[in-house]
Amino acid sequence: MAINILIGIGGTGAKIVESALYLLSAGVGPKPKVIIGLVDQDNSNGNVVRTEQLLKLLVRLRAHFAAGKANRIDWTTNEVAGGSSLFSIEVEPLFAETAHWRPSPDNMPTLRHVMQHQDMSDDEKALFNLMFRGDGASSANAEQTMDLGEGYRGRAHVGAAALVSAINHDQPEFLERLVELMQASAGGEEVRIFMAGSLFGGTGAAGFPTIARLLHKLRGPDNKQRIQGDKIHIGGSLMLPYFRFGPPSDENANVITSAQLLPQARVAVEFYQSLLQQEKVFDRLYVSGWEKMFDLGYHEPGRAEQRNPALLPELVAALAAMDFFTLDAKDLPANAPLVAARRDTATFGWADLPAHPQLKRSLYDRLGRTLRFAVWWRYRVEP
């Protein structure tokens, strides 16, 4: 039975994981368990906090209704015979106490701290200044001294540098935990790792390819970690720009703007095209977005205020994860990215939800049943 790991990278990745958690709570996905991880530099990002709160709630609910409890739910009996799919799939945080990994701690508030600028030689400082905007840059364009407390603010190259340093040196527990899970492959167990994030913005754009390439190298034939590479499968869901936000309240703020989203996405698409041609990083890569971007109407660069509403493209991306986890291993390899589409640009219905035939039957039945129960509970039990 496979070990399934779902990792949301950045705020968009966290929202995709949030949608996936609702699917899993309805019984849509792989059994018996999915391990959940969240990667974000912004420790108080509202999207990440909300997703982790949901994960903790589902863990408590499942424990409350487990075997031996007074209100136990029967998850072993077939649904036709009276069993239930509600909470039937166990979810577990990546670490003992939390799902969230923050790459750079509080004592490393800028890229200069992360890269140990004070210990660099003159040649290293010259190279560092060439790659990242330093003292001569305006406050809106600074990169070396940009406060990382609210994430990477649309600067993927800054995030990639900070992430590589954190993974390999400063905060190695994330990689150590993934290696521990991947080592189950040495005993013949299949391990599936699915990542979700955006190809625009900061943390997702920086972390998605960086972490994927790192994991791909770990499954190479010359790895020294006792990992059986052919048992490790890597998938991912990349989000194209699907929402836009209002202008920042401070025009000199060091943040990404809506006008920068599409140009950044175009450059990122070219990067992924080159990456996929050179390296077989992903067994299966999904790409989704939305034709007309949702207008959020406000601009929050990070912290608790970045608490965006749930949007339909995130459900589509979450279904990509369920597709990846539930396919037969022989059907996983895909030679090109998979793209979601709908039948009519003016509407979106059940038939537009992307899933392989077996998953689609489960989706219609279990998610539909859960939605009906939720509506009944909301308006009849707790009006």
mmCIF file of C-alpha atoms in Angstrom:
data_model
loop_
_atom_site.group_PDB
_atom_site.id
_atom_site.type_symbol
_atom_site.label_atom_id
_atom_site.label_comp_id
_atom_site.label_asym_id
_atom_site.label_seq_id
_atom_site.Cartn_x
_atom_site.Cartn_y
_atom_site.Cartn_z
ATOM 1 C CA MET A 1 0.000 0.000 0.000
ATOM 2 C CA ALA A 2 1.407 3.372 -1.029
ATOM 3 C CA ILE A 3 2.593 6.161 1.248
ATOM 4 C CA ASN A 4 0.849 9.305 -0.024
ATOM 5 C CA ILE A 5 2.324 12.737 0.706
ATOM 6 C CA LEU A 6 0.641 16.009 -0.265
ATOM 7 C CA ILE A 7 2.688 19.210 0.030
ATOM 8 C CA GLY A 8 1.259 22.697 -0.454
ATOM 9 C CA ILE A 9 3.900 25.312 -1.266
ATOM 10 C CA GLY A 10 3.050 28.963 -0.643
ATOM 11 C CA GLY A 11 -0.358 30.533 -0.113
ATOM 12 C CA THR A 12 -1.882 29.095 -3.279
ATOM 13 C CA GLY A 13 -0.481 25.665 -2.435
ATOM 14 C CA ALA A 14 -2.083 25.899 1.012
ATOM 15 C CA LYS A 15 -5.451 26.710 -0.550
ATOM 16 C CA ILE A 16 -5.185 23.706 -2.870
ATOM 17 C CA VAL A 17 -4.403 21.510 0.144
ATOM 18 C CA GLU A 18 -7.431 23.028 1.893
ATOM 19 C CA SER A 19 -9.651 21.923 -1.007
ATOM 20 C CA ALA A 20 -7.974 18.503 -0.957
ATOM 21 C CA LEU A 21 -8.724 18.134 2.764
ATOM 22 C CA TYR A 22 -12.423 18.646 2.103
ATOM 23 C CA LEU A 23 -12.292 15.979 -0.611
ATOM 24 C CA LEU A 24 -10.464 13.593 1.714
ATOM 25 C CA SER A 25 -12.931 14.243 4.536
ATOM 26 C CA ALA A 26 -15.707 13.174 2.151
ATOM 27 C CA GLY A 27 -13.859 9.944 1.379
ATOM 28 C CA VAL A 28 -12.619 11.025 -2.059
ATOM 29 C CA GLY A 29 -9.004 9.932 -2.450
ATOM 30 C CA PRO A 30 -6.546 7.183 -1.523
ATOM 31 C CA LYS A 31 -6.843 4.942 1.499
ATOM 32 C CA PRO A 32 -5.789 4.534 4.194
ATOM 33 C CA LYS A 33 -3.912 7.805 4.777
ATOM 34 C CA VAL A 34 -2.474 11.006 3.290
ATOM 35 C CA ILE A 35 0.385 12.876 4.969
ATOM 36 C CA ILE A 36 0.041 16.660 4.688
ATOM 37 C CA GLY A 37 2.872 19.205 4.504
ATOM 38 C CA LEU A 38 2.809 22.989 4.097
ATOM 39 C CA VAL A 39 5.781 25.137 3.065
ATOM 40 C CA ASP A 40 5.658 28.898 3.566
ATOM 41 C CA GLN A 41 8.116 31.482 4.785
ATOM 42 C CA ASP A 42 5.282 33.681 6.089
ATOM 43 C CA ASN A 43 4.679 32.089 9.483
ATOM 44 C CA SER A 44 1.286 33.739 9.992
ATOM 45 C CA ASN A 45 -0.032 33.645 6.416
ATOM 46 C CA GLY A 46 -3.810 33.504 6.719
ATOM 47 C CA ASN A 47 -4.210 30.878 3.994
ATOM 48 C CA VAL A 48 -1.634 28.583 5.606
ATOM 49 C CA VAL A 49 -3.027 29.060 9.119
ATOM 50 C CA ARG A 50 -6.582 28.311 7.960
ATOM 51 C CA THR A 51 -5.482 25.131 6.191
ATOM 52 C CA GLU A 52 -3.518 23.896 9.193
ATOM 53 C CA GLN A 53 -6.478 24.615 11.469
ATOM 54 C CA LEU A 54 -8.683 22.521 9.180
ATOM 55 C CA LEU A 55 -6.137 19.689 9.224
ATOM 56 C CA LYS A 56 -6.009 19.701 13.033
ATOM 57 C CA LEU A 57 -9.814 19.711 13.189
ATOM 58 C CA LEU A 58 -10.040 16.688 10.878
ATOM 59 C CA VAL A 59 -7.445 14.818 12.948
ATOM 60 C CA ARG A 60 -9.498 15.473 16.112
ATOM 61 C CA LEU A 61 -12.783 14.527 14.443
ATOM 62 C CA ARG A 62 -11.411 11.249 13.156
ATOM 63 C CA ALA A 63 -10.042 10.390 16.591
ATOM 64 C CA HIS A 64 -13.436 11.204 18.136
ATOM 65 C CA PHE A 65 -15.289 8.871 15.761
ATOM 66 C CA ALA A 66 -12.663 6.085 15.727
ATOM 67 C CA ALA A 67 -13.167 2.467 16.794
ATOM 68 C CA GLY A 68 -13.741 2.145 20.520
ATOM 69 C CA LYS A 69 -15.470 5.520 20.836
ATOM 70 C CA ALA A 70 -19.124 5.865 21.800
ATOM 71 C CA ASN A 71 -19.920 7.657 18.549
ATOM 72 C CA ARG A 72 -17.733 5.501 16.311
ATOM 73 C CA ILE A 73 -18.227 5.549 12.554
ATOM 74 C CA ASP A 74 -17.881 2.242 10.719
ATOM 75 C CA TRP A 75 -15.169 2.718 8.094
ATOM 76 C CA THR A 76 -14.477 -0.989 7.546
ATOM 77 C CA THR A 77 -17.873 -2.034 6.204
ATOM 78 C CA ASN A 78 -18.780 -1.382 2.583
ATOM 79 C CA GLU A 79 -21.015 1.652 2.124
ATOM 80 C CA VAL A 80 -23.730 -0.476 0.509
ATOM 81 C CA ALA A 81 -23.803 -2.613 3.657
ATOM 82 C CA GLY A 82 -24.098 0.382 5.977
ATOM 83 C CA GLY A 83 -20.540 1.689 6.288
ATOM 84 C CA SER A 84 -19.595 5.350 5.861
ATOM 85 C CA SER A 85 -17.053 7.205 3.748
ATOM 86 C CA LEU A 86 -17.160 10.331 5.943
ATOM 87 C CA PHE A 87 -13.688 10.837 7.500
ATOM 88 C CA SER A 88 -12.731 7.370 6.227
ATOM 89 C CA ILE A 89 -9.366 8.596 4.899
ATOM 90 C CA GLU A 90 -6.908 9.428 7.654
ATOM 91 C CA VAL A 91 -4.934 12.671 7.378
ATOM 92 C CA GLU A 92 -1.729 13.276 9.295
ATOM 93 C CA PRO A 93 0.634 16.285 9.547
ATOM 94 C CA LEU A 94 4.130 15.917 8.138
ATOM 95 C CA PHE A 95 5.695 16.512 11.555
ATOM 96 C CA ALA A 96 4.518 15.351 14.967
ATOM 97 C CA GLU A 97 2.976 18.683 15.971
ATOM 98 C CA THR A 98 2.526 20.570 12.723
ATOM 99 C CA ALA A 99 2.281 20.307 8.956
ATOM 100 C CA HIS A 100 4.026 23.647 8.400
ATOM 101 C CA TRP A 101 7.712 24.053 7.596
ATOM 102 C CA ARG A 102 9.134 27.566 7.588
ATOM 103 C CA PRO A 103 12.442 27.712 5.676
ATOM 104 C CA SER A 104 14.119 30.699 7.379
ATOM 105 C CA PRO A 105 13.717 31.336 11.134
ATOM 106 C CA ASP A 106 13.227 34.736 12.774
ATOM 107 C CA ASN A 107 16.950 35.242 13.312
ATOM 108 C CA MET A 108 17.432 35.231 9.530
ATOM 109 C CA PRO A 109 15.080 38.044 8.464
ATOM 110 C CA THR A 110 16.758 38.897 5.141
ATOM 111 C CA LEU A 111 18.585 37.145 2.322
ATOM 112 C CA ARG A 112 21.842 38.666 3.580
ATOM 113 C CA HIS A 113 21.368 36.851 6.878
ATOM 114 C CA VAL A 114 20.408 33.603 5.143
ATOM 115 C CA MET A 115 23.433 33.665 2.834
ATOM 116 C CA GLN A 116 25.782 34.870 5.640
ATOM 117 C CA HIS A 117 26.829 37.996 3.774
ATOM 118 C CA GLN A 118 29.142 39.064 6.588
ATOM 119 C CA ASP A 119 31.348 36.001 6.039
ATOM 120 C CA MET A 120 31.612 36.299 2.250
ATOM 121 C CA SER A 121 34.854 37.094 0.480
ATOM 122 C CA ASP A 122 35.038 40.184 -1.749
ATOM 123 C CA ASP A 123 34.541 38.038 -4.852
ATOM 124 C CA GLU A 124 31.534 36.297 -3.301
ATOM 125 C CA LYS A 125 30.014 39.652 -2.342
ATOM 126 C CA ALA A 126 30.504 40.904 -5.894
ATOM 127 C CA LEU A 127 28.687 37.854 -7.258
ATOM 128 C CA PHE A 128 25.950 38.240 -4.644
ATOM 129 C CA ASN A 129 25.478 41.894 -5.650
ATOM 130 C CA LEU A 130 25.311 40.864 -9.295
ATOM 131 C CA MET A 131 22.541 38.340 -8.642
ATOM 132 C CA PHE A 132 20.442 40.248 -6.088
ATOM 133 C CA ARG A 133 19.708 43.973 -5.804
ATOM 134 C CA GLY A 134 21.642 45.444 -2.909
ATOM 135 C CA ASP A 135 22.193 48.798 -1.208
ATOM 136 C CA GLY A 136 21.689 50.864 -4.351
ATOM 137 C CA ALA A 137 18.161 49.597 -4.915
ATOM 138 C CA SER A 138 15.045 51.489 -3.869
ATOM 139 C CA SER A 139 12.966 50.132 -1.006
ATOM 140 C CA ALA A 140 10.430 48.807 -3.532
ATOM 141 C CA ASN A 141 13.107 46.847 -5.409
ATOM 142 C CA ALA A 142 15.481 45.739 -2.647
ATOM 143 C CA GLU A 143 16.219 42.008 -2.579
ATOM 144 C CA GLN A 144 19.204 41.479 -0.295
ATOM 145 C CA THR A 145 17.600 43.405 2.577
ATOM 146 C CA MET A 146 13.936 42.610 1.867
ATOM 147 C CA ASP A 147 12.100 41.452 4.996
ATOM 148 C CA LEU A 148 11.326 37.752 4.500
ATOM 149 C CA GLY A 149 8.777 37.743 7.301
ATOM 150 C CA GLU A 150 5.936 38.008 4.776
ATOM 151 C CA GLY A 151 7.398 35.572 2.263
ATOM 152 C CA TYR A 152 9.283 36.196 -0.964
ATOM 153 C CA ARG A 153 6.836 38.738 -2.426
ATOM 154 C CA GLY A 154 6.858 37.563 -6.000
ATOM 155 C CA ARG A 155 10.651 37.221 -6.244
ATOM 156 C CA ALA A 156 11.129 33.555 -6.994
ATOM 157 C CA HIS A 157 14.918 33.825 -7.411
ATOM 158 C CA VAL A 158 15.226 35.233 -3.883
ATOM 159 C CA GLY A 159 13.036 32.452 -2.563
ATOM 160 C CA ALA A 160 14.933 29.736 -4.417
ATOM 161 C CA ALA A 161 18.250 30.864 -2.907
ATOM 162 C CA ALA A 162 16.784 31.025 0.600
ATOM 163 C CA LEU A 163 15.082 27.640 0.210
ATOM 164 C CA VAL A 164 18.200 25.824 -0.973
ATOM 165 C CA SER A 165 20.155 27.217 1.975
ATOM 166 C CA ALA A 166 17.406 26.263 4.426
ATOM 167 C CA ILE A 167 16.907 22.742 3.096
ATOM 168 C CA ASN A 168 20.587 21.888 3.082
ATOM 169 C CA HIS A 169 21.868 23.837 6.083
ATOM 170 C CA ASP A 170 19.647 26.004 8.281
ATOM 171 C CA GLN A 171 16.410 24.007 8.610
ATOM 172 C CA PRO A 172 17.132 20.439 7.415
ATOM 173 C CA GLU A 173 14.178 18.785 9.186
ATOM 174 C CA PHE A 174 11.928 19.098 6.115
ATOM 175 C CA LEU A 175 14.262 17.122 3.880
ATOM 176 C CA GLU A 176 15.108 14.679 6.671
ATOM 177 C CA ARG A 177 11.419 13.870 7.167
ATOM 178 C CA LEU A 178 10.814 13.341 3.452
ATOM 179 C CA VAL A 179 13.886 11.112 3.182
ATOM 180 C CA GLU A 180 12.602 9.088 6.141
ATOM 181 C CA LEU A 181 9.290 8.520 4.340
ATOM 182 C CA MET A 182 10.981 7.782 1.014
ATOM 183 C CA GLN A 183 13.190 5.141 2.629
ATOM 184 C CA ALA A 184 10.120 2.918 2.974
ATOM 185 C CA SER A 185 10.711 2.211 -0.720
ATOM 186 C CA ALA A 186 13.714 0.070 0.243
ATOM 187 C CA GLY A 187 11.227 -2.454 1.628
ATOM 188 C CA GLY A 188 9.243 -2.432 -1.596
ATOM 189 C CA GLU A 189 6.667 0.145 -0.525
ATOM 190 C CA GLU A 190 5.478 2.660 -3.105
ATOM 191 C CA VAL A 191 5.807 6.349 -2.174
ATOM 192 C CA ARG A 192 3.828 9.031 -3.997
ATOM 193 C CA ILE A 193 4.673 12.701 -3.424
ATOM 194 C CA PHE A 194 2.403 15.383 -4.854
ATOM 195 C CA MET A 195 3.216 19.094 -4.679
ATOM 196 C CA ALA A 196 0.871 21.996 -5.312
ATOM 197 C CA GLY A 197 1.723 25.637 -5.879
ATOM 198 C CA SER A 198 1.634 28.567 -8.257
ATOM 199 C CA LEU A 199 4.074 29.418 -11.025
ATOM 200 C CA PHE A 200 3.535 33.109 -10.231
ATOM 201 C CA GLY A 201 4.195 34.863 -6.945
ATOM 202 C CA GLY A 202 6.953 34.058 -4.471
ATOM 203 C CA THR A 203 7.059 30.953 -2.276
ATOM 204 C CA GLY A 204 5.192 28.669 -4.669
ATOM 205 C CA ALA A 205 7.149 29.795 -7.711
ATOM 206 C CA ALA A 206 10.423 29.411 -5.806
ATOM 207 C CA GLY A 207 9.678 26.230 -3.916
ATOM 208 C CA PHE A 208 7.816 24.103 -6.444
ATOM 209 C CA PRO A 209 10.689 23.450 -8.892
ATOM 210 C CA THR A 210 13.388 23.646 -6.205
ATOM 211 C CA ILE A 211 11.847 20.959 -3.992
ATOM 212 C CA ALA A 212 10.780 18.821 -6.964
ATOM 213 C CA ARG A 213 14.309 18.704 -8.404
ATOM 214 C CA LEU A 214 15.744 17.898 -4.987
ATOM 215 C CA LEU A 215 13.370 14.951 -4.532
ATOM 216 C CA HIS A 216 13.991 13.777 -8.081
ATOM 217 C CA LYS A 217 17.746 13.639 -7.425
ATOM 218 C CA LEU A 218 17.100 11.589 -4.285
ATOM 219 C CA ARG A 219 15.496 8.843 -6.352
ATOM 220 C CA GLY A 220 18.517 8.592 -8.650
ATOM 221 C CA PRO A 221 20.365 5.261 -8.906
ATOM 222 C CA ASP A 222 23.434 6.648 -7.116
ATOM 223 C CA ASN A 223 21.581 8.006 -4.072
ATOM 224 C CA LYS A 224 23.107 7.168 -0.691
ATOM 225 C CA GLN A 225 19.882 7.303 1.299
ATOM 226 C CA ARG A 226 18.655 3.696 0.828
ATOM 227 C CA ILE A 227 15.881 4.911 -1.488
ATOM 228 C CA GLN A 228 14.616 2.645 -4.267
ATOM 229 C CA GLY A 229 14.055 5.137 -7.047
ATOM 230 C CA ASP A 230 11.561 3.165 -9.128
ATOM 231 C CA LYS A 231 9.189 3.078 -6.144
ATOM 232 C CA ILE A 232 9.150 6.880 -5.779
ATOM 233 C CA HIS A 233 6.588 8.784 -7.873
ATOM 234 C CA ILE A 234 6.527 12.584 -8.034
ATOM 235 C CA GLY A 235 3.547 14.590 -9.226
ATOM 236 C CA GLY A 236 2.547 18.207 -9.112
ATOM 237 C CA SER A 237 -0.178 20.728 -9.806
ATOM 238 C CA LEU A 238 0.915 24.115 -11.130
ATOM 239 C CA MET A 239 -1.469 27.040 -11.025
ATOM 240 C CA LEU A 240 -1.444 29.686 -13.732
ATOM 241 C CA PRO A 241 -2.623 33.160 -12.645
ATOM 242 C CA TYR A 242 -6.305 32.828 -11.770
ATOM 243 C CA PHE A 243 -6.899 35.814 -9.489
ATOM 244 C CA ARG A 244 -5.843 39.419 -9.304
ATOM 245 C CA PHE A 245 -5.807 41.884 -6.459
ATOM 246 C CA GLY A 246 -6.094 45.623 -5.990
ATOM 247 C CA PRO A 247 -3.129 48.010 -5.962
ATOM 248 C CA PRO A 248 -1.070 48.151 -2.745
ATOM 249 C CA SER A 249 -1.907 50.954 -0.328
ATOM 250 C CA ASP A 250 1.741 52.065 -0.482
ATOM 251 C CA GLU A 251 2.945 52.541 -4.057
ATOM 252 C CA ASN A 252 6.545 52.152 -2.866
ATOM 253 C CA ALA A 253 5.863 48.842 -1.116
ATOM 254 C CA ASN A 254 8.151 45.944 -1.998
ATOM 255 C CA VAL A 255 5.363 43.645 -3.241
ATOM 256 C CA ILE A 256 4.169 41.977 -6.425
ATOM 257 C CA THR A 257 1.369 43.692 -8.360
ATOM 258 C CA SER A 258 -1.371 42.257 -10.575
ATOM 259 C CA ALA A 259 0.306 43.731 -13.645
ATOM 260 C CA GLN A 260 3.364 41.558 -12.984
ATOM 261 C CA LEU A 261 1.487 38.241 -12.733
ATOM 262 C CA LEU A 262 1.151 37.361 -16.421
ATOM 263 C CA PRO A 263 4.709 38.415 -17.430
ATOM 264 C CA GLN A 264 6.103 36.359 -14.542
ATOM 265 C CA ALA A 265 3.925 33.407 -15.512
ATOM 266 C CA ARG A 266 5.127 33.596 -19.119
ATOM 267 C CA VAL A 267 8.765 33.433 -18.014
ATOM 268 C CA ALA A 268 7.936 30.564 -15.645
ATOM 269 C CA VAL A 269 6.235 28.559 -18.399
ATOM 270 C CA GLU A 270 9.373 28.873 -20.530
ATOM 271 C CA PHE A 271 11.450 27.707 -17.560
ATOM 272 C CA TYR A 272 9.268 24.632 -17.017
ATOM 273 C CA GLN A 273 9.355 23.802 -20.705
ATOM 274 C CA SER A 274 13.149 23.780 -20.545
ATOM 275 C CA LEU A 275 13.165 21.871 -17.244
ATOM 276 C CA LEU A 276 10.865 19.126 -18.529
ATOM 277 C CA GLN A 277 12.950 18.733 -21.668
ATOM 278 C CA GLN A 278 16.170 18.335 -19.684
ATOM 279 C CA GLU A 279 15.010 16.392 -16.617
ATOM 280 C CA LYS A 280 12.217 13.901 -16.003
ATOM 281 C CA VAL A 281 11.426 15.545 -12.678
ATOM 282 C CA PHE A 282 7.705 14.731 -12.640
ATOM 283 C CA ASP A 283 6.000 11.457 -13.400
ATOM 284 C CA ARG A 284 2.818 13.434 -13.843
ATOM 285 C CA LEU A 285 2.397 17.217 -13.978
ATOM 286 C CA TYR A 286 -0.962 18.993 -14.029
ATOM 287 C CA VAL A 287 -1.526 22.618 -15.064
ATOM 288 C CA SER A 288 -4.695 24.558 -14.322
ATOM 289 C CA GLY A 289 -5.919 28.119 -14.107
ATOM 290 C CA TRP A 290 -8.918 30.163 -15.198
ATOM 291 C CA GLU A 291 -9.697 32.049 -18.396
ATOM 292 C CA LYS A 292 -10.984 35.176 -16.651
ATOM 293 C CA MET A 293 -9.157 35.998 -13.444
ATOM 294 C CA PHE A 294 -11.123 36.366 -10.217
ATOM 295 C CA ASP A 295 -10.894 39.900 -8.853
ATOM 296 C CA LEU A 296 -10.206 39.839 -5.103
ATOM 297 C CA GLY A 297 -10.483 43.615 -4.853
ATOM 298 C CA TYR A 298 -7.823 44.021 -2.163
ATOM 299 C CA HIS A 299 -4.061 43.612 -1.766
ATOM 300 C CA GLU A 300 -2.508 41.831 1.193
ATOM 301 C CA PRO A 301 1.172 40.867 0.771
ATOM 302 C CA GLY A 302 1.123 38.433 3.682
ATOM 303 C CA ARG A 303 0.519 37.842 7.375
ATOM 304 C CA ALA A 304 -2.890 36.916 8.785
ATOM 305 C CA GLU A 305 -4.648 39.370 6.462
ATOM 306 C CA GLN A 306 -3.778 37.214 3.435
ATOM 307 C CA ARG A 307 -6.809 35.008 3.888
ATOM 308 C CA ASN A 308 -8.277 34.639 0.419
ATOM 309 C CA PRO A 309 -11.672 33.051 -0.302
ATOM 310 C CA ALA A 310 -11.869 29.538 -1.709
ATOM 311 C CA LEU A 311 -11.971 29.553 -5.518
ATOM 312 C CA LEU A 312 -13.033 26.859 -7.963
ATOM 313 C CA PRO A 313 -9.617 26.426 -9.681
ATOM 314 C CA GLU A 314 -8.235 25.213 -6.352
ATOM 315 C CA LEU A 315 -10.751 22.370 -6.315
ATOM 316 C CA VAL A 316 -9.649 21.436 -9.840
ATOM 317 C CA ALA A 317 -6.018 21.370 -8.672
ATOM 318 C CA ALA A 318 -6.968 19.315 -5.597
ATOM 319 C CA LEU A 319 -8.642 16.781 -7.880
ATOM 320 C CA ALA A 320 -5.350 16.500 -9.738
ATOM 321 C CA ALA A 321 -3.796 15.294 -6.476
ATOM 322 C CA MET A 322 -6.568 12.730 -5.979
ATOM 323 C CA ASP A 323 -6.109 11.587 -9.582
ATOM 324 C CA PHE A 324 -2.376 11.109 -8.982
ATOM 325 C CA PHE A 325 -2.867 9.221 -5.716
ATOM 326 C CA THR A 326 -5.537 6.832 -7.029
ATOM 327 C CA LEU A 327 -4.209 5.873 -10.468
ATOM 328 C CA ASP A 328 -2.518 2.511 -10.973
ATOM 329 C CA ALA A 329 1.262 2.885 -10.882
ATOM 330 C CA LYS A 330 1.562 1.748 -14.508
ATOM 331 C CA ASP A 331 -0.720 4.619 -15.589
ATOM 332 C CA LEU A 332 1.162 7.378 -13.753
ATOM 333 C CA PRO A 333 3.834 8.342 -16.315
ATOM 334 C CA ALA A 334 2.681 11.164 -18.599
ATOM 335 C CA ASN A 335 4.878 12.487 -21.401
ATOM 336 C CA ALA A 336 3.364 15.976 -21.330
ATOM 337 C CA PRO A 337 1.655 18.189 -18.746
ATOM 338 C CA LEU A 338 -2.054 17.529 -18.266
ATOM 339 C CA VAL A 339 -4.321 20.541 -18.685
ATOM 340 C CA ALA A 340 -7.849 20.883 -17.272
ATOM 341 C CA ALA A 341 -10.584 22.369 -19.463
ATOM 342 C CA ARG A 342 -14.337 22.860 -19.265
ATOM 343 C CA ARG A 343 -17.035 22.323 -21.859
ATOM 344 C CA ASP A 344 -18.578 25.798 -21.725
ATOM 345 C CA THR A 345 -16.729 28.980 -20.766
ATOM 346 C CA ALA A 346 -19.916 30.421 -19.256
ATOM 347 C CA THR A 347 -20.674 27.551 -16.866
ATOM 348 C CA PHE A 348 -18.990 24.915 -14.722
ATOM 349 C CA GLY A 349 -20.786 21.725 -13.739
ATOM 350 C CA TRP A 350 -20.157 18.291 -12.254
ATOM 351 C CA ALA A 351 -19.148 16.932 -15.651
ATOM 352 C CA ASP A 352 -16.308 19.476 -15.814
ATOM 353 C CA LEU A 353 -14.608 18.142 -12.678
ATOM 354 C CA PRO A 354 -11.494 16.335 -14.003
ATOM 355 C CA ALA A 355 -11.030 12.756 -12.791
ATOM 356 C CA HIS A 356 -10.416 9.291 -14.192
ATOM 357 C CA PRO A 357 -13.600 7.150 -14.452
ATOM 358 C CA GLN A 358 -13.247 5.282 -11.149
ATOM 359 C CA LEU A 359 -12.422 8.456 -9.220
ATOM 360 C CA LYS A 360 -15.278 10.326 -10.897
ATOM 361 C CA ARG A 361 -17.825 7.787 -9.641
ATOM 362 C CA SER A 362 -16.475 8.170 -6.113
ATOM 363 C CA LEU A 363 -16.417 11.955 -6.482
ATOM 364 C CA TYR A 364 -20.023 12.264 -7.629
ATOM 365 C CA ASP A 365 -21.339 9.929 -4.944
ATOM 366 C CA ARG A 366 -19.290 10.881 -1.891
ATOM 367 C CA LEU A 367 -18.761 14.599 -2.437
ATOM 368 C CA GLY A 368 -22.398 15.006 -3.468
ATOM 369 C CA ARG A 369 -23.562 13.169 -0.356
ATOM 370 C CA THR A 370 -21.290 15.270 1.863
ATOM 371 C CA LEU A 371 -22.512 18.517 0.304
ATOM 372 C CA ARG A 372 -26.135 17.532 0.855
ATOM 373 C CA PHE A 373 -25.368 16.623 4.470
ATOM 374 C CA ALA A 374 -23.541 19.950 4.989
ATOM 375 C CA VAL A 375 -26.467 21.960 3.600
ATOM 376 C CA TRP A 376 -28.954 20.012 5.745
ATOM 377 C CA TRP A 377 -26.835 20.513 8.866
ATOM 378 C CA ARG A 378 -26.256 24.212 8.194
ATOM 379 C CA TYR A 379 -29.868 25.145 7.528
ATOM 380 C CA ARG A 380 -31.859 22.598 9.556
ATOM 381 C CA VAL A 381 -29.710 21.615 12.538
ATOM 382 C CA GLU A 382 -27.843 24.899 13.127
ATOM 383 C CA PRO A 383 -29.884 27.567 11.303
#
